[in-house]
Amino acid sequence: MNTPHILSHAGRLLLTASLLLTASTSAMATATAPAGSSNSPRYEKGMQVLRGLNNGQPQPVFEAMRREFPFLAESTASYALGDVWGREVLDPKTRQLAAMAAFASLGLRGFFKTHAGYALNLGATPDELKEIAYLVTVPAGFPRAIEASQALQELFSERGLTSPPGR
Amino acid sequence: MNTPHILSHAGRLLLTASLLLTASTSAMATATAPAGSSNSPRYEKGMQVLRGLNNGQPQPVFEAMRREFPFLAESTASYALGDVWGREVLDPKTRQLAAMAAFASLGLRGFFKTHAGYALNLGATPDELKEIAYLVTVPAGFPRAIEASQALQELFSERGLTSPPGR
Amino acid sequence: MNTPHILSHAGRLLLTASLLLTASTSAMATATAPAGSSNSPRYEKGMQVLRGLNNGQPQPVFEAMRREFPFLAESTASYALGDVWGREVLDPKTRQLAAMAAFASLGLRGFFKTHAGYALNLGATPDELKEIAYLVTVPAGFPRAIEASQALQELFSERGLTSPPGR
Amino acid sequence: MNTPHILSHAGRLLLTASLLLTASTSAMATATAPAGSSNSPRYEKGMQVLRGLNNGQPQPVFEAMRREFPFLAESTASYALGDVWGREVLDPKTRQLAAMAAFASLGLRGFFKTHAGYALNLGATPDELKEIAYLVTVPAGFPRAIEASQALQELFSERGLTSPPGR
Amino acid sequence: MNTPHILSHAGRLLLTASLLLTASTSAMATATAPAGSSNSPRYEKGMQVLRGLNNGQPQPVFEAMRREFPFLAESTASYALGDVWGREVLDPKTRQLAAMAAFASLGLRGFFKTHAGYALNLGATPDELKEIAYLVTVPAGFPRAIEASQALQELFSERGLTSPPGR
Amino acid sequence: MNTPHILSHAGRLLLTASLLLTASTSAMATATAPAGSSNSPRYEKGMQVLRGLNNGQPQPVFEAMRREFPFLAESTASYALGDVWGREVLDPKTRQLAAMAAFASLGLRGFFKTHAGYALNLGATPDELKEIAYLVTVPAGFPRAIEASQALQELFSERGLTSPPGR
């Protein structure tokens, strides 16, 4: 799953940041940090959520986004990861399955694949991920479901996963 | 929740068919029924699924679609409801939550509301439904999430539901 | 079919302009008319195409668009109607059926209905229009097809059309 | 422009909150407020931005969203309005014109109209708003541009605006 | 047209299955086959339709989907190909031209190209396919039409087709 | 910025045509040229606009489109470039920034990048382009904004541009 080539993919932007980063930012968190800047508690929470989703792996592409597009990196971390993915009413696996259905329906194949990986990390089975691809035929048509199934095939292959035949 | 005015809405097309219908069609089911026709076992399974989702209520608009657009009514029942919604790997509530995220992301407000109602019937709480609207901000932006929240507000109001403040 | 209430609909913007208009503009057509202005040959061709599609009926809403959004009215007439709808390789009915599939897939219900009306005027049968709604389930999912079927139901009802049951 | 009926529209959710609200929340702003809660500096900045966009008018629908969907209201205020609309590199008018092009292209008519109103408040002319509707024909096709022009027509009419003929 | 490299493309999933497969499945078709399973009459009809569209060529990618995503392969064959593409009111060429307009408008380039190939196989001329790309400018804007034209350019080049200049 | 590899990209279709072309077509412009044909004044104006946007560079892919898809090439030049991009109410830079927001929101990454290049040519700064990517999070969600930021990163890298850190 952590083969180098997957790092070049757009969807990978949402993966983790390094553990080293965490130590330095959490020490600087202040009340007046503007809009989710990288030393705010919200940003730090987002980084924690990301580590939980991504098995603690570092993610070089996110680091690049931090340098070139700091507002986008920080709002992805603080808002998308910290504020939204970090909420507690839904269990994390259900939230990722619902997010997968949204990404697939909108044709966001890379993001679908990344979040399918998160769902696996959270304990979802390959067969549960396939169900999300299947149900997408109803709201969004067959092409989006077929694209999603192809992304899952890549993911399963990268992770050496197979599911029992016949479903 | 079953006030007459909601029957005029597009999303309501997916609601139930009458129990009377069921008895007559199941008796006629044959092996050679073409493409999910209304006397096939797949159609009958779809009708069963729909009754499960919709608390057994009849649905006049679906009856109208059966008369005017028989292929669409039959494939909605046989494929969407029977084949897809009737699958068993995911639990029904999780499937409806994922479908809600897809409908909201695509701007399909009426379908979002109908499936939010199914999710409530399956035991989801109002707060769980709100989480789906909230997470839609990430894949699809704020307008689609706001539209979804407005559809939920209508649904909760029709059902006399309130959720505790502050989430 | 020409009941007053249908004139308030967005899709109706593409309907016809008055015959009176035509006489005056064609007399003024000049070579130097900029960008499809209302006295250009392209604009006049678009108006001719529109009369062919819409049984020669006038269309007040198009007149309003001409006053308030002249560039949009003129490019709709000159480009969309004259240059594109006026081409000759495909027969007009096939072109309208293809346009219907595009409008339905994008959730443009009003435009779908207007062009379904044009297709009827060009000789398509109600059953042929239903087939377009049915096929939309494959590229775009069931909701867009159901919305299209509802638009057709309105159109058929406005025109007093029924199709034989059972398809 | 502030007639009661416009308050029922979805796009109006993004309008202002009352001035009374502001006084009480700013007094409570604390460093530990989670994720843009209504007593955070980010929320307060969003409310300031909104007052700037909306001529200081109160907005009852936003108040309703605050009660029923507090997370969505707070993230709309803190993130969308405070963090994004409140940035400084682009001038506010250009930012609203660009947002209008995005809303129109996605078929988000109510949001397009609300932001067109903000652009007028910031000094854009009716003719500049029309140009945004016109350019949408290129990236998103004629229907989305026609829908945008209809939304502008409503807005201009609500505000008693006319633009000189002939553009 | 049947060069190996085209088999790697997503849109190719909809191509044919082997003739060998057909013989074995038709022998097993039973009345109780659930939901379009690979031994049902609906599945077999879908395979027949696919052979008609694709000049009887086998399609390895579809075989892979059958192993890894059996439900999706079977519903693609049974529902999309058998139930929908196999209907009879519209002639097959018109149905494919309409499907092309839908795929192009939704940005589904691979599916557009595959179905353009089917349309050629059914007797459509290159110039007729170009007309579909051209008309897409109106409902969906110039970028989707330009993408469609690029897909056609690839298809024509793979098949050694040229069309007379000047249209 | 003019490295050969960028010519293979879809978005590049909108770039310039050769200066040689211009001389021959302007000499032939006639009043009766149909629908923006390559010897019409509208086509010539579109070519002028394109040279203004693209620093006078030639564009081989556009030449190819002229041969294979003459209607599409001519309407792109005459309508999109000449009629729309050539309008005068908005300043050219603002128009390109708004077009960028539309392309990004629709997931048209190649077109977004091409028009970002035009905006740079018209005097926009890298930081202004980043703001467009940032604001797309609100109407269209985080994935479309992240894709836009990646396209900008490619563009800045091709042009040897860096922006000061920290925004």
Coordinates of C-alpha atoms in Angstrom, one line a residue, chain C residues 2-154:
Chain C
N2 CA -49.8 26.5 -25.6
T3 CA -51.5 27.2 -22.3
P4 CA -50.4 30.5 -20.8
H5 CA -48.8 29.1 -17.7
I6 CA -46.1 27.2 -19.6
L7 CA -44.7 30.5 -20.7
S8 CA -43.3 31.3 -17.2
H9 CA -40.9 28.4 -17.3
A10 CA -37.1 28.8 -17.8
G11 CA -37.0 26.3 -20.6
R12 CA -39.4 28.3 -22.6
L13 CA -36.8 31.0 -23.2
L14 CA -35.7 29.0 -26.2
L15 CA -39.1 29.1 -27.8
T16 CA -40.0 31.2 -30.8
A17 CA -39.9 34.9 -31.5
S18 CA -42.7 36.6 -33.3
L19 CA -43.2 36.6 -37.0
L20 CA -43.4 40.3 -37.0
L21 CA -39.9 40.5 -35.6
T22 CA -38.6 38.5 -38.5
A23 CA -39.7 40.8 -41.2
S24 CA -38.0 43.8 -39.7
T25 CA -34.7 42.1 -38.9
S26 CA -34.2 40.4 -42.2
A27 CA -34.5 43.7 -44.0
M28 CA -31.6 45.1 -42.0
A29 CA -29.2 42.2 -42.2
T30 CA -25.7 43.4 -42.9
A31 CA -22.3 42.0 -43.4
T32 CA -20.7 43.9 -40.6
A33 CA -23.2 43.0 -37.8
P34 CA -21.1 42.1 -34.7
A35 CA -21.3 38.8 -33.0
G36 CA -24.7 37.6 -34.0
S37 CA -26.5 40.9 -33.4
S38 CA -30.2 40.8 -34.1
N39 CA -29.8 42.1 -37.7
S40 CA -27.3 39.5 -38.8
P41 CA -28.0 36.6 -41.2
R42 CA -26.9 34.1 -38.4
Y43 CA -29.6 35.6 -36.0
E44 CA -32.2 35.4 -38.8
K45 CA -31.3 31.8 -39.5
G46 CA -31.6 31.0 -35.8
M47 CA -35.1 32.5 -35.7
Q48 CA -36.0 30.4 -38.8
V49 CA -34.8 27.3 -37.0
L50 CA -36.8 28.2 -33.9
R51 CA -40.0 28.7 -35.9
G52 CA -39.4 25.2 -37.4
L53 CA -39.0 23.7 -34.0
N54 CA -41.9 25.5 -32.3
N55 CA -44.7 25.4 -34.9
G56 CA -44.3 29.1 -35.6
Q57 CA -45.5 30.1 -32.1
P58 CA -44.3 33.5 -30.6
Q59 CA -42.5 33.4 -27.3
P60 CA -42.8 36.4 -25.0
V61 CA -40.0 35.3 -22.7
F62 CA -37.5 35.3 -25.5
E63 CA -38.6 38.9 -26.2
A64 CA -37.9 39.8 -22.6
M65 CA -34.4 38.3 -22.8
R66 CA -33.8 40.3 -25.9
R67 CA -34.4 43.5 -24.0
E68 CA -32.6 42.7 -20.8
F69 CA -29.8 40.3 -21.9
P70 CA -29.3 41.2 -25.5
F71 CA -26.0 39.4 -25.9
L72 CA -27.4 36.2 -24.4
A73 CA -30.5 36.4 -26.6
E74 CA -28.5 37.0 -29.7
S75 CA -26.0 34.3 -29.1
T76 CA -28.7 31.8 -28.2
A77 CA -30.4 32.6 -31.5
S78 CA -27.3 33.0 -33.6
Y79 CA -25.1 30.3 -32.2
A80 CA -27.2 27.7 -30.4
L81 CA -30.2 27.8 -32.7
G82 CA -28.7 29.0 -36.0
D83 CA -25.2 27.6 -36.1
V84 CA -25.8 24.4 -34.1
W85 CA -29.4 23.4 -34.3
G86 CA -29.4 24.5 -37.9
R87 CA -26.7 22.1 -39.1
E88 CA -27.7 19.5 -41.6
V89 CA -25.7 16.3 -41.2
L90 CA -28.0 14.8 -38.6
D91 CA -31.8 14.9 -39.2
P92 CA -33.5 17.4 -36.8
K93 CA -35.4 14.7 -34.9
T94 CA -32.3 12.7 -34.1
R95 CA -30.5 15.9 -33.0
Q96 CA -33.3 16.8 -30.6
L97 CA -33.4 13.3 -29.1
A98 CA -29.6 13.5 -28.5
A99 CA -30.0 17.0 -27.0
M100 CA -32.7 15.6 -24.7
A101 CA -30.4 13.0 -23.4
A102 CA -27.8 15.6 -22.6
F103 CA -30.2 18.0 -20.9
A104 CA -31.7 15.1 -18.7
S105 CA -28.3 13.9 -17.7
L106 CA -27.2 17.3 -16.5
G107 CA -30.4 17.8 -14.5
L108 CA -31.7 20.6 -16.8
R109 CA -35.3 19.6 -16.5
G110 CA -36.9 22.7 -18.1
F111 CA -34.6 22.5 -21.1
F112 CA -35.3 18.8 -21.4
K113 CA -39.0 19.5 -21.5
T114 CA -38.8 22.2 -24.1
H115 CA -36.7 20.1 -26.4
A116 CA -39.0 17.1 -25.9
G117 CA -41.7 19.4 -27.2
Y118 CA -39.6 20.3 -30.2
A119 CA -39.0 16.6 -30.9
L120 CA -42.8 16.0 -30.8
N121 CA -43.2 18.8 -33.3
L122 CA -40.6 17.2 -35.6
G123 CA -42.6 13.9 -35.6
A124 CA -41.1 11.9 -32.7
T125 CA -43.7 9.7 -30.9
P126 CA -44.3 9.8 -27.1
D127 CA -42.8 6.3 -26.9
E128 CA -39.6 7.5 -28.5
L129 CA -39.3 10.3 -26.0
K130 CA -39.8 7.8 -23.1
E131 CA -36.9 5.8 -24.5
I132 CA -34.6 8.8 -24.0
A133 CA -35.7 9.0 -20.3
Y134 CA -35.2 5.3 -19.9
L135 CA -31.7 5.2 -21.3
V136 CA -30.6 8.1 -19.0
T137 CA -30.6 5.6 -16.1
V138 CA -27.4 4.1 -17.5
P139 CA -25.1 7.2 -18.0
A140 CA -26.6 9.4 -15.2
G141 CA -28.5 7.2 -12.7
F142 CA -32.2 6.7 -11.8
P143 CA -33.0 10.2 -10.3
R144 CA -32.2 12.1 -13.5
A145 CA -34.3 9.5 -15.5
I146 CA -37.2 9.9 -13.1
E147 CA -37.1 13.7 -13.3
A148 CA -37.1 13.4 -17.1
S149 CA -40.1 11.1 -17.0
Q150 CA -42.0 13.6 -14.8
A151 CA -41.2 16.4 -17.3
L152 CA -42.6 14.2 -20.1
Q153 CA -45.7 13.5 -18.1
E154 CA -46.3 17.2 -17.8

